[in-house]
């Protein structure tokens, strides 16, 4: 492979345009990554594409088809290394060769063990000029759900919490509607539409009776997951709505009560019995591995405090999104953002990196990765 100037502003410009296209496939391409691609020649974009849905042509194919015959001797910019294996669709490398593309610039290397860099190496061996690593860090971040799933066999977990400025998620009476304003809540619905699954603990399900659906027009619903070790969820809970595809999964401990299980299944839930982990609760590592086997690449953990701590303590959180409202609730008994036993000393604290701050009306979101 040849390695051109990765900091060339022209190459970075087109890769940024390809990155913008990836967001159009979020929420519909999974378990495949939401890749973006551009065909460029003479300073003009001749074709663009993104991976719109699993099982349909990849981003490169859409862009090449749009460019048509003009793709010959053109440049292709793609956010992820082109695939070189036969999956539900043919290898993108074959489409690139057939189109006669002269140069391929890609951002992140594909972590899929079936690929292992094979796409770029194959194209280079066929005489295509290949330049990897253009905006590699940004491309890897954009495809982080796919990367986590490919490398760890589980979904990428985002821990999301809404709290007052003094860290309370509800009042002392358990009332949590509404901690944050409409702009922040609307963004959370967008997150639900982008991610594969959304999870709450049974305590939150009992206290708030949430639907956990995406209520934005044209967006899909995530899989709703309730972690309920002892099957306390009532069969009339809103989260069980069988009409809200793709359904609800209730994860419980082994040997669940037969009558409770049947009641939840009649209400439309799938009940998944799993081993118990720390504290006698559902083993979350086993649960996430099972979700990974089902092709779930991303999970939004929305509450409550005990589930948040259990995920953090097990090392299963990849990033956090904390929404803070400019209000003070008080009360020692009011629910905190994270519960559990906590750490004994500050040097044991879970560290976050690359924090970003974003405003939603009067509310503030702190977004950071877990180190």
CSV table of N, CA and C in Angstrom, one decimal, residues 30 224 297:
chain,number,residue,atom,x,y,z
A,30,UNK,N,-27.3,-2.0,11.3
A,30,UNK,CA,-26.9,-2.9,12.2
A,30,UNK,C,-27.4,-4.3,11.9
A,224,UNK,N,-36.2,-3.6,23.7
A,224,UNK,CA,-36.3,-3.1,25.0
A,224,UNK,C,-35.9,-4.3,26.0
A,297,UNK,N,-25.3,-4.7,18.5
A,297,UNK,CA,-24.0,-4.0,18.5
A,297,UNK,C,-24.0,-2.8,19.5
